[in-house]
Amino acid sequence: MKLNTITFTLKKGAGSRYTQLYDTICRDILQGKMKKGDQLPSIRNAAKQLNLSRTTIENAYQRLLTEGLIIAQPQRGYFVDADETQSELRKEIMNTSVLTQKEETMIDLRTSSIDVSAFDTTVWLHYIKLVLQNHTWLTSYGDSQGEFLLRKAIQKYSYAMRGVLCKEDQIVIGANFQSLLYLICSLYEGKKVIGMEKSGFRQAEQVFTDCGFTIIYLDSDEEGISITNLKTKELGMLYINSASCGTKKRPLHSKRRKALLDYVNEQNIILLEDDHNGELRYQTKLRPAVQGFDSHGNVIYMRSFSKLLLPSIRMSFMVLNQDMMTRYLKKKRNYHPSASKLEQLTLAHYLMDGHMEKQIRQLRKRYEAKSSLMIKLLETYFPDKLYLLDESNLQVLLYMGNEKELSFYTETAEKQRILVQGTEQNVIALSFASVAEETLVKAVVSLAKIW
Amino acid sequence: MKLNTITFTLKKGAGSRYTQLYDTICRDILQGKMKKGDQLPSIRNAAKQLNLSRTTIENAYQRLLTEGLIIAQPQRGYFVDADETQSELRKEIMNTSVLTQKEETMIDLRTSSIDVSAFDTTVWLHYIKLVLQNHTWLTSYGDSQGEFLLRKAIQKYSYAMRGVLCKEDQIVIGANFQSLLYLICSLYEGKKVIGMEKSGFRQAEQVFTDCGFTIIYLDSDEEGISITNLKTKELGMLYINSASCGTKKRPLHSKRRKALLDYVNEQNIILLEDDHNGELRYQTKLRPAVQGFDSHGNVIYMRSFSKLLLPSIRMSFMVLNQDMMTRYLKKKRNYHPSASKLEQLTLAHYLMDGHMEKQIRQLRKRYEAKSSLMIKLLETYFPDKLYLLDESNLQVLLYMGNEKELSFYTETAEKQRILVQGTEQNVIALSFASVAEETLVKAVVSLAKIW
């Protein structure tokens, strides 16, 4: 352990004195000139040696302390404390400066994005400004259940658009679907067995697994979950995507809805309804949500706004049944809000002023045109393949048969700079949501050539 | 089941034709004039009877269908389907119109808010605009790990301000602390026993309980968790709030830090470091985070930005160790992003342009003044009581002794329109963060009178 003197010359225009001193010592440590355990001069001595003020030395030492490069030992002084093995990482972090977003030059036919040109960012920005201007709204975390204003707006919207019947007290807002599912699992007291169609909604399955649930896959027919098959299982909860059911990916028909409701009421178990873009119909007729038909209080209704607004705005909500609501209110203090209050209040005003209905009319027009184009393209370029429009997921499913492995399709497409996603049994999901019409033509023509 | 005729007269200036028709039928159903099972005229007949276009009838029927008031039966026609027991709820939802935020006239000394006047909303809005202008950023959900730009910015910021040493790959962004804790529990494969100080952080405890962990409360002394006590336990994970440790609520001292690190390295268990406002020191010196001293890869670092920015902006992050990182990358597709991408990119720019450092300097000045005032007030008005500044939590703890129940203090305060929060053993936590200085004086004077 040796006492170091600091060799240091002040340069004009090279930053403040303390920064220059910090830079010098930092470099000496990272280059190994000063080693772990070496002592630095005291603040008084350093000030004297270098002809600088004590404050300058203190500020430089403080920054070195904060970054963990040196350590202060009471009555003894300052010592180098940096682990040499981490010098490279330190240099890397310090040299991070200009940031660039990675360029995307691929055609993305996966399901992760939407047509943003249909979204009027000016309107959204207008409401953000409005909310930011009102300081008192922003000082606090807000209601962990979600803002009252937004819950009122959602109550009204969900009734008008989906036939959902609830009090605003039953509504809980969350940043995403998963945070709401964790909450449901946290409140749930029944048998930890959940039944669902094998749809590949892995994010939901992950939550149930984390919370100790057993997942049972149920057989489906054209209309959705097969009631005969369902009756052979012993479930605590039943999960359905009511906007895209069964092998035909259609919204739940009233007959099957009744059969499912009869089943859950008889068994007295919870029906978890995921109404995924239920109102986003552009080729078939709207069907209301199951929740509005639940007279026994066994349905929990859930959904996200991701594909109606911007996917980059994270906002989901659920409507609890009476039982879960009572339990929630008792434990409410145990949960933090997850959705941004600023975005919640922005959305509340957006909904109340009727912009969502306008937005959905826009989206319907666009997706009607795009899906029709997509179907025509597939009929022309893949005449011998079966396909299916999965309306609420904004994608066409193309059945490729068993000749080749799924990876053949995804990999050859990627070579053409086209990203596609495969589902089980060699089905390729082609999402048309975010892609311009001329690009869709180009993409399908390319895929037809290579496949 | 009777076939209803619709009695309806079109009024000028009372909205579109279909809305007026919808209103009439809806009222008839809700008032019980039309009952469940009653048949409506066919679209053709209604158009003829009422002398309206088929489209008008169709639109009105469609809205009734969506709201679940009527049902369409193929080849048979339209039937009233509304459950009479829910008529009142339907009326209530439909009559929701003007929304008002509830007025807050209470003085809030609980810990849920901050001094928003220190936050420059203009700067924040500037970056929101910048991000909203760049459409391509907003079309997609984004990286479920958090935006690359923000992870780079956080890497640099956390090193400079907290001495955190990590690659941007190790950083995961989440909307709140709880969503990150669920993720940790989901990735964790060790013994499900977690040790922590009895701090009353119920939101964290809730997550551990949901994920099947056993929580063990550890004894503390002035410096934090007692090492002797710790060594008698068998833990899988150790949780610490490194910015507010032990009975003195001080940042973790280097000696205790070393002892804790030695312990977790010896046991090869995870140290979960919650660095709650670690950089927000205004009365004592900064101490760097534990993470930067971890040479064995056993520390996971977590924190939220709620009290540095606006609490209404939901943004937390964590730095995983290498093991958890490897597991995370394998399962990454199973998790949805929870923090708003718009707010993530806004924060990335805000951090890179150095606004956070400015903001923290502002906050330090304000909280230094407020905490000093608060201490003076308590010395003057509660001269016989012990108190303790809990710096990073922006509150003063007032030890009330055992004369009266906690509820006495909270209830009498509320009568004076002052909201306070009690912790275990009759300690009242008085948060000065969001309250103006003159209001602090008023509040303490009032409390001294009634207590």
Coordinates of N, CA, C and O in Angstrom, one line a residue, chain B residues 240-340:
Chain B
I240 N -32.4 -6.9 0.5 CA -32.1 -5.8 1.3 C -32.5 -4.5 0.6 O -32.5 -4.4 -0.6
N241 N -32.9 -3.5 1.4 CA -33.0 -2.1 0.9 C -31.7 -1.4 1.2 O -31.6 -0.9 2.3
S242 N -30.8 -1.3 0.3 CA -29.5 -0.9 0.6 C -29.4 0.6 0.9 O -28.4 1.1 1.4
A243 N -30.5 1.4 0.6 CA -30.4 2.8 0.8 C -31.0 3.2 2.2 O -31.0 4.3 2.6
S244 N -31.6 2.2 2.9 CA -32.3 2.5 4.1 C -32.3 1.3 5.0 O -33.2 0.5 5.1
C245 N -31.1 1.1 5.7 CA -30.9 -0.2 6.4 C -31.0 0.0 7.9 O -30.6 1.0 8.5
G246 N -31.4 -1.1 8.5 CA -31.4 -1.2 10.0 C -32.2 -0.2 10.7 O -33.1 0.5 10.1
T247 N -32.0 -0.1 12.0 CA -32.9 0.8 12.8 C -32.6 2.3 12.6 O -33.5 3.1 12.9
K248 N -31.5 2.6 12.0 CA -31.2 4.0 11.7 C -31.6 4.4 10.3 O -31.4 5.6 9.9
K249 N -32.1 3.5 9.5 CA -32.5 3.8 8.1 C -31.5 4.5 7.3 O -31.7 5.5 6.6
R250 N -30.2 4.0 7.5 CA -29.1 4.6 6.7 C -28.7 3.7 5.6 O -28.9 2.5 5.6
P251 N -28.0 4.3 4.6 CA -27.5 3.5 3.5 C -26.4 2.5 4.0 O -25.8 2.8 5.0
L252 N -26.3 1.4 3.4 CA -25.5 0.3 3.9 C -24.0 0.8 4.0 O -23.4 1.3 3.0
H253 N -23.4 0.6 5.1 CA -22.0 0.9 5.4 C -21.1 -0.1 4.7 O -21.5 -1.3 4.6
S254 N -19.9 0.3 4.3 CA -19.0 -0.6 3.6 C -18.7 -1.9 4.3 O -18.5 -3.0 3.8
K255 N -18.6 -1.8 5.7 CA -18.2 -3.0 6.5 C -19.3 -4.0 6.4 O -19.1 -5.2 6.2
R256 N -20.6 -3.6 6.7 CA -21.7 -4.5 6.7 C -21.9 -5.0 5.3 O -22.3 -6.1 5.1
R257 N -21.7 -4.1 4.3 CA -21.8 -4.6 2.9 C -20.9 -5.8 2.6 O -21.3 -6.8 2.1
K258 N -19.7 -5.6 3.1 CA -18.7 -6.7 2.9 C -19.2 -8.0 3.6 O -19.1 -9.1 3.0
A259 N -19.6 -7.8 4.8 CA -20.1 -9.0 5.6 C -21.3 -9.7 4.9 O -21.3 -10.9 4.8
L260 N -22.2 -8.9 4.3 CA -23.3 -9.5 3.6 C -22.9 -10.2 2.3 O -23.3 -11.3 2.0
L261 N -22.0 -9.5 1.6 CA -21.5 -10.1 0.4 C -20.7 -11.4 0.7 O -20.9 -12.4 0.0
D262 N -19.9 -11.4 1.7 CA -19.2 -12.6 2.1 C -20.2 -13.7 2.4 O -20.0 -14.9 2.0
Y263 N -21.2 -13.4 3.2 CA -22.2 -14.4 3.5 C -22.9 -15.0 2.3 O -23.0 -16.2 2.1
V264 N -23.4 -14.1 1.4 CA -24.1 -14.7 0.2 C -23.1 -15.5 -0.7 O -23.5 -16.5 -1.3
N265 N -21.9 -15.1 -0.8 CA -20.9 -15.8 -1.6 C -20.6 -17.2 -1.0 O -20.5 -18.1 -1.7
E266 N -20.4 -17.2 0.3 CA -20.2 -18.4 1.0 C -21.3 -19.4 0.8 O -21.1 -20.6 0.5
Q267 N -22.6 -18.9 1.0 CA -23.7 -19.7 0.8 C -24.1 -19.9 -0.6 O -25.0 -20.7 -0.9
N268 N -23.6 -19.1 -1.5 CA -23.9 -19.1 -2.9 C -25.4 -18.9 -3.1 O -26.1 -19.7 -3.8
I269 N -25.9 -17.9 -2.5 CA -27.3 -17.5 -2.6 C -27.4 -16.1 -3.3 O -26.4 -15.4 -3.4
I270 N -28.6 -15.8 -3.6 CA -28.8 -14.5 -4.3 C -29.1 -13.3 -3.3 O -29.9 -13.5 -2.4
L271 N -28.4 -12.2 -3.5 CA -28.7 -11.0 -2.7 C -29.5 -10.1 -3.6 O -29.0 -9.7 -4.7
L272 N -30.7 -9.8 -3.2 CA -31.6 -9.0 -4.0 C -31.5 -7.6 -3.4 O -32.0 -7.3 -2.3
E273 N -30.8 -6.7 -4.2 CA -30.6 -5.3 -3.7 C -31.6 -4.4 -4.2 O -31.7 -4.1 -5.4
D274 N -32.4 -3.8 -3.3 CA -33.4 -2.8 -3.7 C -32.7 -1.4 -3.3 O -32.6 -1.1 -2.2
D275 N -32.3 -0.7 -4.4 CA -31.6 0.5 -4.2 C -32.6 1.7 -4.3 O -32.6 2.4 -5.2
H276 N -33.4 1.8 -3.2 CA -34.5 2.7 -3.3 C -34.1 4.2 -3.1 O -33.7 4.6 -2.0
N277 N -34.1 4.9 -4.2 CA -33.6 6.3 -4.2 C -32.2 6.5 -3.6 O -31.9 7.4 -2.9
G278 N -31.3 5.5 -3.9 CA -30.0 5.5 -3.4 C -29.3 6.9 -3.6 O -28.4 7.3 -2.8
E279 N -29.5 7.5 -4.8 CA -28.8 8.8 -5.1 C -29.5 10.0 -4.5 O -28.9 11.1 -4.6
L280 N -30.6 9.8 -3.8 CA -31.3 11.0 -3.3 C -30.9 11.2 -1.8 O -31.6 11.1 -0.9
R281 N -29.6 11.6 -1.7 CA -29.1 11.9 -0.3 C -29.0 13.5 -0.3 O -28.5 14.1 -1.2
Y282 N -29.5 14.0 0.8 CA -29.4 15.4 1.0 C -29.0 15.8 2.4 O -28.7 17.0 2.7
Q283 N -28.9 14.9 3.3 CA -28.4 15.2 4.6 C -27.1 14.4 4.9 O -26.3 14.8 5.7
T284 N -27.0 13.2 4.3 CA -25.8 12.4 4.5 C -25.1 12.2 3.2 O -25.6 12.5 2.1
K285 N -23.9 11.5 3.3 CA -23.1 11.3 2.0 C -23.6 10.1 1.2 O -24.2 9.2 1.7
L286 N -23.4 10.2 -0.1 CA -23.8 9.1 -1.0 C -22.9 7.9 -0.7 O -21.7 8.0 -0.4
R287 N -23.5 6.7 -0.8 CA -22.8 5.5 -0.8 C -23.2 4.7 -2.0 O -24.3 4.6 -2.3
P288 N -22.2 4.1 -2.7 CA -22.5 3.4 -3.9 C -23.3 2.1 -3.6 O -23.3 1.6 -2.5
A289 N -23.9 1.6 -4.7 CA -24.7 0.4 -4.5 C -23.8 -0.8 -4.3 O -22.7 -0.8 -4.6
V290 N -24.4 -1.8 -3.7 CA -23.7 -3.1 -3.4 C -23.3 -3.8 -4.7 O -22.2 -4.3 -4.8
Q291 N -24.1 -3.7 -5.7 CA -23.9 -4.4 -7.0 C -22.5 -4.3 -7.5 O -21.9 -5.2 -8.0
G292 N -22.0 -3.0 -7.5 CA -20.7 -2.8 -8.1 C -19.5 -3.5 -7.3 O -18.4 -3.6 -7.9
F293 N -19.8 -4.0 -6.2 CA -18.8 -4.7 -5.4 C -18.9 -6.2 -5.4 O -18.2 -7.0 -4.8
D294 N -19.8 -6.7 -6.3 CA -20.1 -8.1 -6.3 C -19.2 -8.8 -7.4 O -19.4 -8.6 -8.6
S295 N -18.2 -9.5 -6.9 CA -17.3 -10.1 -7.9 C -17.7 -11.6 -8.1 O -17.1 -12.3 -8.9
H296 N -18.7 -12.1 -7.4 CA -19.1 -13.5 -7.6 C -20.4 -13.7 -8.4 O -20.9 -14.8 -8.6
G297 N -21.0 -12.6 -8.8 CA -22.2 -12.7 -9.6 C -23.4 -13.2 -8.8 O -24.2 -13.9 -9.3
N298 N -23.5 -12.8 -7.5 CA -24.7 -13.2 -6.7 C -25.7 -12.1 -6.5 O -26.7 -12.3 -5.9
V299 N -25.4 -10.9 -7.0 CA -26.3 -9.7 -6.7 C -27.2 -9.5 -7.8 O -26.8 -9.4 -9.0
I300 N -28.5 -9.3 -7.5 CA -29.5 -8.7 -8.5 C -29.8 -7.3 -7.9 O -30.2 -7.2 -6.8
Y301 N -29.7 -6.4 -8.8 CA -29.9 -5.0 -8.4 C -31.3 -4.5 -9.0 O -31.6 -4.8 -10.1
M302 N -32.1 -3.9 -8.1 CA -33.4 -3.4 -8.6 C -33.7 -2.0 -8.1 O -33.3 -1.6 -7.0
R303 N -34.5 -1.3 -8.9 CA -34.9 0.0 -8.4 C -36.0 0.6 -9.3 O -36.3 0.1 -10.4
S304 N -36.6 1.6 -8.8 CA -37.7 2.3 -9.5 C -37.3 3.8 -9.6 O -36.5 4.3 -8.9
F305 N -37.9 4.4 -10.7 CA -37.6 5.9 -10.8 C -38.7 6.7 -10.3 O -38.7 7.9 -10.5
S306 N -39.7 6.1 -9.6 CA -40.9 6.8 -9.3 C -40.7 8.1 -8.5 O -41.4 9.1 -8.8
K307 N -39.8 8.1 -7.6 CA -39.6 9.3 -6.8 C -38.6 10.3 -7.3 O -38.4 11.3 -6.7
L308 N -38.0 9.9 -8.4 CA -37.0 10.9 -9.0 C -37.7 11.6 -10.2 O -37.5 12.8 -10.4
L309 N -38.6 10.9 -10.9 CA -39.4 11.5 -11.9 C -40.7 11.8 -11.3 O -40.8 12.2 -10.2
L310 N -41.8 11.5 -12.0 CA -43.1 11.6 -11.5 C -43.6 10.2 -11.0 O -43.3 9.3 -11.8
P311 N -44.2 10.1 -9.9 CA -44.7 8.8 -9.5 C -45.7 8.2 -10.5 O -45.9 7.0 -10.5
S312 N -46.3 9.2 -11.2 CA -47.3 8.8 -12.2 C -46.7 8.1 -13.4 O -47.4 7.5 -14.2
I313 N -45.4 8.2 -13.6 CA -44.7 7.5 -14.7 C -44.2 6.2 -14.1 O -43.4 6.2 -13.1
R314 N -44.6 5.1 -14.6 CA -44.3 3.8 -14.0 C -43.0 3.2 -14.7 O -43.1 2.8 -15.8
M315 N -41.9 3.2 -14.0 CA -40.7 2.7 -14.6 C -39.7 2.2 -13.6 O -39.3 2.9 -12.7
S316 N -39.4 0.9 -13.7 CA -38.5 0.3 -12.8 C -37.5 -0.5 -13.7 O -37.8 -0.8 -14.8
F317 N -36.4 -0.9 -13.1 CA -35.5 -1.8 -13.8 C -34.7 -2.6 -12.9 O -34.7 -2.4 -11.7
M318 N -34.1 -3.7 -13.4 CA -33.2 -4.5 -12.6 C -32.0 -4.9 -13.4 O -32.1 -4.9 -14.7
V319 N -31.0 -5.2 -12.7 CA -29.7 -5.8 -13.3 C -29.6 -7.2 -12.9 O -29.4 -7.4 -11.7
L320 N -29.8 -8.1 -13.8 CA -29.7 -9.5 -13.4 C -28.3 -10.0 -13.3 O -27.4 -9.4 -13.9
N321 N -28.0 -11.0 -12.5 CA -26.7 -11.6 -12.5 C -26.6 -12.5 -13.7 O -27.6 -12.8 -14.4
Q322 N -25.4 -13.1 -13.9 CA -25.2 -13.9 -15.2 C -26.1 -15.1 -15.3 O -26.7 -15.3 -16.3
D323 N -26.2 -15.8 -14.2 CA -27.1 -17.0 -14.1 C -28.5 -16.7 -14.5 O -29.1 -17.4 -15.4
M324 N -29.1 -15.7 -13.9 CA -30.5 -15.4 -14.1 C -30.6 -14.8 -15.6 O -31.7 -15.0 -16.2
M325 N -29.6 -14.1 -16.0 CA -29.6 -13.5 -17.4 C -29.7 -14.7 -18.4 O -30.5 -14.6 -19.4
T326 N -28.9 -15.7 -18.2 CA -28.9 -16.8 -19.2 C -30.3 -17.4 -19.2 O -30.9 -17.7 -20.3
R327 N -30.9 -17.6 -18.0 CA -32.2 -18.2 -18.0 C -33.3 -17.3 -18.6 O -34.2 -17.7 -19.3
Y328 N -33.1 -16.0 -18.3 CA -34.1 -15.0 -18.9 C -34.0 -15.1 -20.4 O -35.1 -15.1 -21.0
L329 N -32.9 -15.1 -21.0 CA -32.8 -15.0 -22.5 C -33.4 -16.2 -23.1 O -34.0 -16.1 -24.2
K330 N -33.4 -17.4 -22.4 CA -34.0 -18.6 -22.9 C -35.5 -18.5 -22.9 O -36.2 -19.0 -23.8
K331 N -36.1 -17.8 -21.9 CA -37.5 -17.7 -21.7 C -38.1 -16.4 -22.1 O -39.3 -16.1 -21.9
K332 N -37.3 -15.5 -22.6 CA -37.7 -14.1 -22.9 C -39.0 -14.0 -23.6 O -39.8 -13.1 -23.3
R333 N -39.3 -14.9 -24.6 CA -40.5 -14.8 -25.4 C -41.7 -15.1 -24.5 O -42.9 -14.8 -25.0
N334 N -41.6 -15.6 -23.3 CA -42.7 -15.9 -22.5 C -43.2 -14.6 -21.7 O -44.2 -14.7 -21.0
Y335 N -42.5 -13.5 -21.9 CA -42.9 -12.3 -21.1 C -43.2 -11.2 -22.0 O -42.5 -10.9 -23.0
H336 N -44.3 -10.5 -21.7 CA -44.7 -9.3 -22.4 C -44.0 -8.1 -21.8 O -43.8 -8.0 -20.6
P337 N -43.7 -7.0 -22.6 CA -43.2 -5.8 -21.9 C -44.3 -5.2 -21.1 O -45.5 -5.3 -21.4
S338 N -43.9 -4.6 -20.0 CA -45.0 -3.9 -19.1 C -44.8 -2.4 -19.1 O -45.8 -1.7 -19.0
A339 N -43.7 -1.9 -19.3 CA -43.5 -0.4 -19.3 C -43.8 0.2 -20.6 O -43.5 -0.4 -21.7
S340 N -44.6 1.3 -20.7 CA -44.9 2.0 -21.9 C -43.6 2.2 -22.7 O -42.7 2.8 -22.2

